[in-house]
Amino acid sequence: QSALTQPASVSGSPGQSITISCTGTSSDVGGYVYVSWYQQHPGKAPKLMIYEVSNRPSGVSNRFSGSKSGNTASLTISGLQAEDEADYYCSSYASSSTLVFGGGTKLTVL
Amino acid sequence: QMQLQESGPGLVKPAETLSLTCTVSGGSISSSTYFWGWIRQPPGKGLEWIGSIDYSGSTYYKSSLKSRVTISVDTSKNQFSLKLSSVTAADTALYYCARLPLRGYGSGPYYYGMDVWGQGTTVTVSS
């Protein structure tokens, strides 16, 4: 159950698009569709943004999208807005009904 | 709308047992379509999944914590609980409870993660 690998930080200007990667193995990200992404603002609980690789919960902006290729999942945010500045975490189902998180990525909107 | 609320001591002494409870409101913990879980976040660090439980008491734990963790459910009170024994300073964290939608069964239950979270409760391990 090693943590998934995410870049420590990414940045972009308002209106631009950014992508955050999340790399695991065939025993987690690569083996299942159960990959999700969370947004966490300072002092707040995480919020589900993407589930099952590419599905958006009701109420989440369509500027957020997810994908997966092999052992790497990605979160793309288009039309960056100041309110998108936050920490982002990926998670994946792993073997034996366990979950594993990525280390988190700090998004800075310049 | 379902809400989850963590409660428990904010300070625990080293080597003692950390005990937290999550109270579910706005819905039943006895639903067969969800698991319930605990996640923690050490100060300034990332999220760590601790374990999950369903209404029948089936549990799944992170392997590195398995020897110290017990998660239980009390359907009569619409609550589930976390006990973590032999705590050290490394267990100091913000502890969240959350709901995990069940997606099916293979060799075990499948879930994609957490769709509803509590606000979290801070636990400090210190003498």
Short mmCIF file of C-alpha atoms in Angstrom, two decimals:
data_model
loop_
_atom_site.label_atom_id
_atom_site.label_comp_id
_atom_site.label_asym_id
_atom_site.label_seq_id
_atom_site.Cartn_x
_atom_site.Cartn_y
_atom_site.Cartn_z
CA GLN A 1 0.00 0.00 0.00
CA SER A 2 2.53 2.64 -1.06
CA ALA A 3 1.22 6.15 -1.56
CA LEU A 4 0.40 7.23 -5.08
CA THR A 5 2.81 9.75 -6.64
CA GLN A 6 1.67 13.30 -7.34
CA PRO A 7 3.71 16.41 -8.14
CA ALA A 8 4.17 18.53 -5.02
CA SER A 9 3.02 21.66 -6.77
CA VAL A 10 1.60 23.02 -10.01
CA SER A 11 0.68 26.53 -11.04
CA GLY A 12 -1.19 28.35 -13.75
CA SER A 13 -2.65 31.71 -14.63
CA PRO A 14 -6.37 32.48 -14.63
CA GLY A 15 -8.04 31.10 -17.71
CA GLN A 16 -5.33 28.54 -18.40
CA SER A 17 -5.57 24.78 -18.03
CA ILE A 18 -3.47 22.61 -15.76
CA THR A 19 -3.12 18.87 -15.30
CA ILE A 20 -2.18 17.01 -12.14
CA SER A 21 -0.88 13.46 -12.49
CA CYS A 22 -1.28 10.58 -10.09
CA THR A 23 0.93 7.56 -10.66
CA GLY A 24 0.44 4.20 -9.04
CA THR A 25 0.84 0.58 -10.05
CA SER A 26 -1.18 -2.16 -11.68
CA SER A 27 -2.35 -3.11 -8.18
CA ASP A 28 -4.16 0.18 -7.68
CA VAL A 29 -4.60 2.91 -10.32
CA GLY A 30 -3.87 0.63 -13.25
CA GLY A 31 -6.04 -2.21 -12.02
CA TYR A 32 -9.33 -0.49 -11.20
CA VAL A 33 -11.67 2.27 -12.32
CA TYR A 34 -12.08 3.37 -8.71
CA VAL A 35 -9.90 6.46 -8.87
CA SER A 36 -11.11 9.68 -7.33
CA TRP A 37 -9.90 13.24 -6.83
CA TYR A 38 -10.42 15.60 -3.90
CA GLN A 39 -10.04 19.34 -3.47
CA GLN A 40 -9.05 20.68 -0.06
CA HIS A 41 -9.00 24.34 0.84
CA PRO A 42 -7.06 25.39 3.97
CA GLY A 43 -8.86 24.47 7.15
CA LYS A 44 -11.60 22.63 5.29
CA ALA A 45 -12.52 19.00 4.78
CA PRO A 46 -11.71 17.46 1.40
CA LYS A 47 -14.38 17.68 -1.29
CA LEU A 48 -14.96 14.96 -3.88
CA MET A 49 -14.37 16.38 -7.37
CA ILE A 50 -14.04 13.30 -9.59
CA TYR A 51 -14.94 9.66 -8.98
CA GLU A 52 -14.44 6.49 -11.00
CA VAL A 53 -11.73 8.14 -13.09
CA SER A 54 -13.85 10.66 -14.93
CA ASN A 55 -17.26 11.15 -13.32
CA ARG A 56 -18.23 14.46 -11.72
CA PRO A 57 -20.54 14.55 -8.70
CA SER A 58 -23.54 16.79 -8.99
CA GLY A 59 -22.59 20.41 -8.41
CA VAL A 60 -18.94 20.12 -9.47
CA SER A 61 -17.99 22.43 -12.31
CA ASN A 62 -17.44 20.86 -15.74
CA ARG A 63 -14.10 22.67 -15.76
CA PHE A 64 -12.86 19.66 -13.79
CA SER A 65 -12.21 16.47 -15.72
CA GLY A 66 -10.42 13.21 -15.10
CA SER A 67 -8.77 10.51 -17.16
CA LYS A 68 -6.52 7.51 -16.83
CA SER A 69 -3.89 5.82 -18.94
CA GLY A 70 -2.20 2.71 -17.64
CA ASN A 71 -1.01 3.29 -14.09
CA THR A 72 -1.41 7.07 -14.23
CA ALA A 73 -4.56 9.05 -13.60
CA SER A 74 -4.88 12.75 -14.34
CA LEU A 75 -7.02 15.65 -13.20
CA THR A 76 -7.39 18.56 -15.59
CA ILE A 77 -8.77 21.92 -14.58
CA SER A 78 -9.63 24.22 -17.46
CA GLY A 79 -10.36 27.94 -17.31
CA LEU A 80 -8.46 28.29 -14.03
CA GLN A 81 -10.07 30.53 -11.47
CA ALA A 82 -8.70 32.00 -8.26
CA GLU A 83 -11.07 29.81 -6.24
CA ASP A 84 -9.40 26.69 -7.66
CA GLU A 85 -6.28 27.40 -5.61
CA ALA A 86 -6.18 24.49 -3.15
CA ASP A 87 -4.57 21.16 -2.42
CA TYR A 88 -5.63 18.26 -4.61
CA TYR A 89 -5.42 14.58 -3.69
CA CYS A 90 -6.01 11.49 -5.75
CA SER A 91 -7.04 8.17 -4.30
CA SER A 92 -7.44 4.69 -5.68
CA TYR A 93 -8.95 1.40 -4.68
CA ALA A 94 -6.16 -1.07 -4.03
CA SER A 95 -6.23 -4.79 -3.29
CA SER A 96 -8.21 -6.33 -0.43
CA SER A 97 -10.73 -3.49 -0.27
CA THR A 98 -8.20 -0.90 0.82
CA LEU A 99 -7.72 2.67 -0.39
CA VAL A 100 -4.53 4.57 -1.04
CA PHE A 101 -4.03 8.33 -1.42
CA GLY A 102 -1.54 10.38 -3.32
CA GLY A 103 0.75 12.73 -1.45
CA GLY A 104 -1.18 15.78 -2.60
CA THR A 105 -0.52 18.63 -5.03
CA LYS A 106 -0.66 22.30 -4.16
CA LEU A 107 -2.24 24.30 -6.97
CA THR A 108 -1.28 27.96 -7.14
CA VAL A 109 -3.25 30.33 -9.36
CA LEU A 110 -0.81 33.04 -10.35
CA GLN B 1 -28.73 15.80 3.27
CA MET B 2 -26.48 13.42 5.15
CA GLN B 3 -24.00 14.87 7.62
CA LEU B 4 -21.21 13.25 9.60
CA GLN B 5 -19.77 14.59 12.85
CA GLU B 6 -16.67 13.38 14.65
CA SER B 7 -16.35 13.55 18.42
CA GLY B 8 -13.87 12.48 21.06
CA PRO B 9 -10.95 13.62 23.22
CA GLY B 10 -8.61 16.12 21.63
CA LEU B 11 -5.66 15.04 23.76
CA VAL B 12 -4.40 11.50 24.28
CA LYS B 13 -1.33 10.38 26.22
CA PRO B 14 1.39 8.31 24.55
CA ALA B 15 0.83 4.54 24.75
CA GLU B 16 -2.88 5.02 25.46
CA THR B 17 -5.84 4.36 23.15
CA LEU B 18 -7.35 7.02 20.92
CA SER B 19 -11.15 6.73 20.69
CA LEU B 20 -13.36 8.67 18.29
CA THR B 21 -17.00 8.42 17.28
CA CYS B 22 -18.71 9.52 14.09
CA THR B 23 -22.41 10.33 14.30
CA VAL B 24 -24.39 10.09 11.08
CA SER B 25 -27.44 12.30 10.61
CA GLY B 26 -29.82 12.78 7.72
CA GLY B 27 -29.74 9.12 6.77
CA SER B 28 -29.29 5.60 8.07
CA ILE B 29 -25.94 3.99 8.71
CA SER B 30 -27.69 0.65 8.06
CA SER B 31 -27.88 1.29 4.33
CA SER B 32 -26.40 -1.58 2.34
CA THR B 33 -25.13 0.81 -0.31
CA TYR B 34 -22.41 2.44 1.76
CA PHE B 35 -19.31 1.73 3.77
CA TRP B 36 -18.09 4.14 6.43
CA GLY B 37 -14.51 5.12 6.94
CA TRP B 38 -11.82 6.95 8.87
CA ILE B 39 -9.14 9.08 7.27
CA ARG B 40 -6.47 11.14 8.99
CA GLN B 41 -4.21 14.04 8.09
CA PRO B 42 -1.09 14.84 10.16
CA PRO B 43 -0.34 18.55 10.49
CA GLY B 44 0.89 19.93 7.18
CA LYS B 45 0.79 16.52 5.53
CA GLY B 46 -1.42 14.49 3.22
CA LEU B 47 -4.42 12.24 3.69
CA GLU B 48 -4.15 8.68 4.95
CA TRP B 49 -6.93 6.11 4.78
CA ILE B 50 -7.23 4.19 8.05
CA GLY B 51 -10.05 1.75 7.45
CA SER B 52 -13.68 1.11 6.53
CA ILE B 53 -16.72 -0.69 7.94
CA ASP B 54 -20.23 -1.52 6.79
CA TYR B 55 -23.45 -1.76 8.77
CA SER B 56 -22.93 -5.48 9.41
CA GLY B 57 -19.50 -4.86 10.94
CA SER B 58 -17.32 -6.05 8.04
CA THR B 59 -14.03 -4.19 8.35
CA TYR B 60 -11.01 -3.43 6.20
CA TYR B 61 -7.89 -1.73 7.51
CA LYS B 62 -4.68 -0.20 6.22
CA SER B 63 -2.11 -2.95 6.60
CA SER B 64 0.45 -0.86 8.49
CA LEU B 65 -2.15 0.12 11.11
CA LYS B 66 -4.02 -3.16 11.31
CA SER B 67 -2.44 -4.35 14.55
CA ARG B 68 -3.55 -1.19 16.40
CA VAL B 69 -6.90 -0.28 14.79
CA THR B 70 -10.43 -1.33 15.56
CA ILE B 71 -13.43 0.18 13.78
CA SER B 72 -16.90 -0.72 15.04
CA VAL B 73 -20.49 0.23 14.24
CA ASP B 74 -23.54 0.87 16.44
CA THR B 75 -26.59 0.91 14.19
CA SER B 76 -28.93 1.70 17.11
CA LYS B 77 -27.14 5.01 17.60
CA ASN B 78 -26.35 5.62 13.91
CA GLN B 79 -22.68 5.81 14.81
CA PHE B 80 -19.38 4.18 14.01
CA SER B 81 -16.19 4.41 16.00
CA LEU B 82 -12.42 4.28 15.76
CA LYS B 83 -10.03 2.95 18.34
CA LEU B 84 -6.28 3.26 17.82
CA SER B 85 -4.11 1.70 20.50
CA SER B 86 -0.54 2.36 21.66
CA VAL B 87 -0.51 5.84 20.19
CA THR B 88 2.63 7.90 19.66
CA ALA B 89 3.27 11.44 18.54
CA ALA B 90 3.10 10.17 14.96
CA ASP B 91 -0.62 9.60 15.45
CA THR B 92 -1.22 13.31 16.04
CA ALA B 93 -3.53 14.34 13.22
CA LEU B 94 -6.84 15.72 12.06
CA TYR B 95 -9.17 12.72 11.94
CA TYR B 96 -12.06 12.63 9.48
CA CYS B 97 -14.95 10.23 9.18
CA ALA B 98 -16.56 9.77 5.79
CA ARG B 99 -19.09 7.86 3.70
CA LEU B 100 -17.90 5.45 1.01
CA PRO B 101 -20.40 4.50 -1.72
CA LEU B 102 -20.34 0.77 -2.39
CA ARG B 103 -19.84 -0.04 -6.08
CA GLY B 104 -20.03 -3.81 -6.05
CA TYR B 105 -18.28 -6.92 -4.86
CA GLY B 106 -15.36 -8.91 -6.16
CA SER B 107 -13.08 -10.71 -3.72
CA GLY B 108 -14.25 -7.95 -1.37
CA PRO B 109 -16.30 -4.77 -1.55
CA TYR B 110 -15.35 -2.16 -4.13
CA TYR B 111 -15.55 1.55 -3.33
CA TYR B 112 -14.06 4.51 -5.13
CA GLY B 113 -13.52 6.72 -2.12
CA MET B 114 -15.42 9.21 0.00
CA ASP B 115 -18.36 11.32 -1.12
CA VAL B 116 -19.42 12.83 2.22
CA TRP B 117 -16.96 13.95 4.89
CA GLY B 118 -17.20 15.12 8.44
CA GLN B 119 -15.55 18.40 9.41
CA GLY B 120 -12.72 16.58 11.17
CA THR B 121 -11.47 16.55 14.73
CA THR B 122 -7.93 17.22 15.90
CA VAL B 123 -6.24 14.67 18.11
CA THR B 124 -2.91 15.47 19.74
CA VAL B 125 -0.79 12.77 21.35
CA SER B 126 1.20 14.28 24.17
CA SER B 127 1.94 13.71 27.83
#
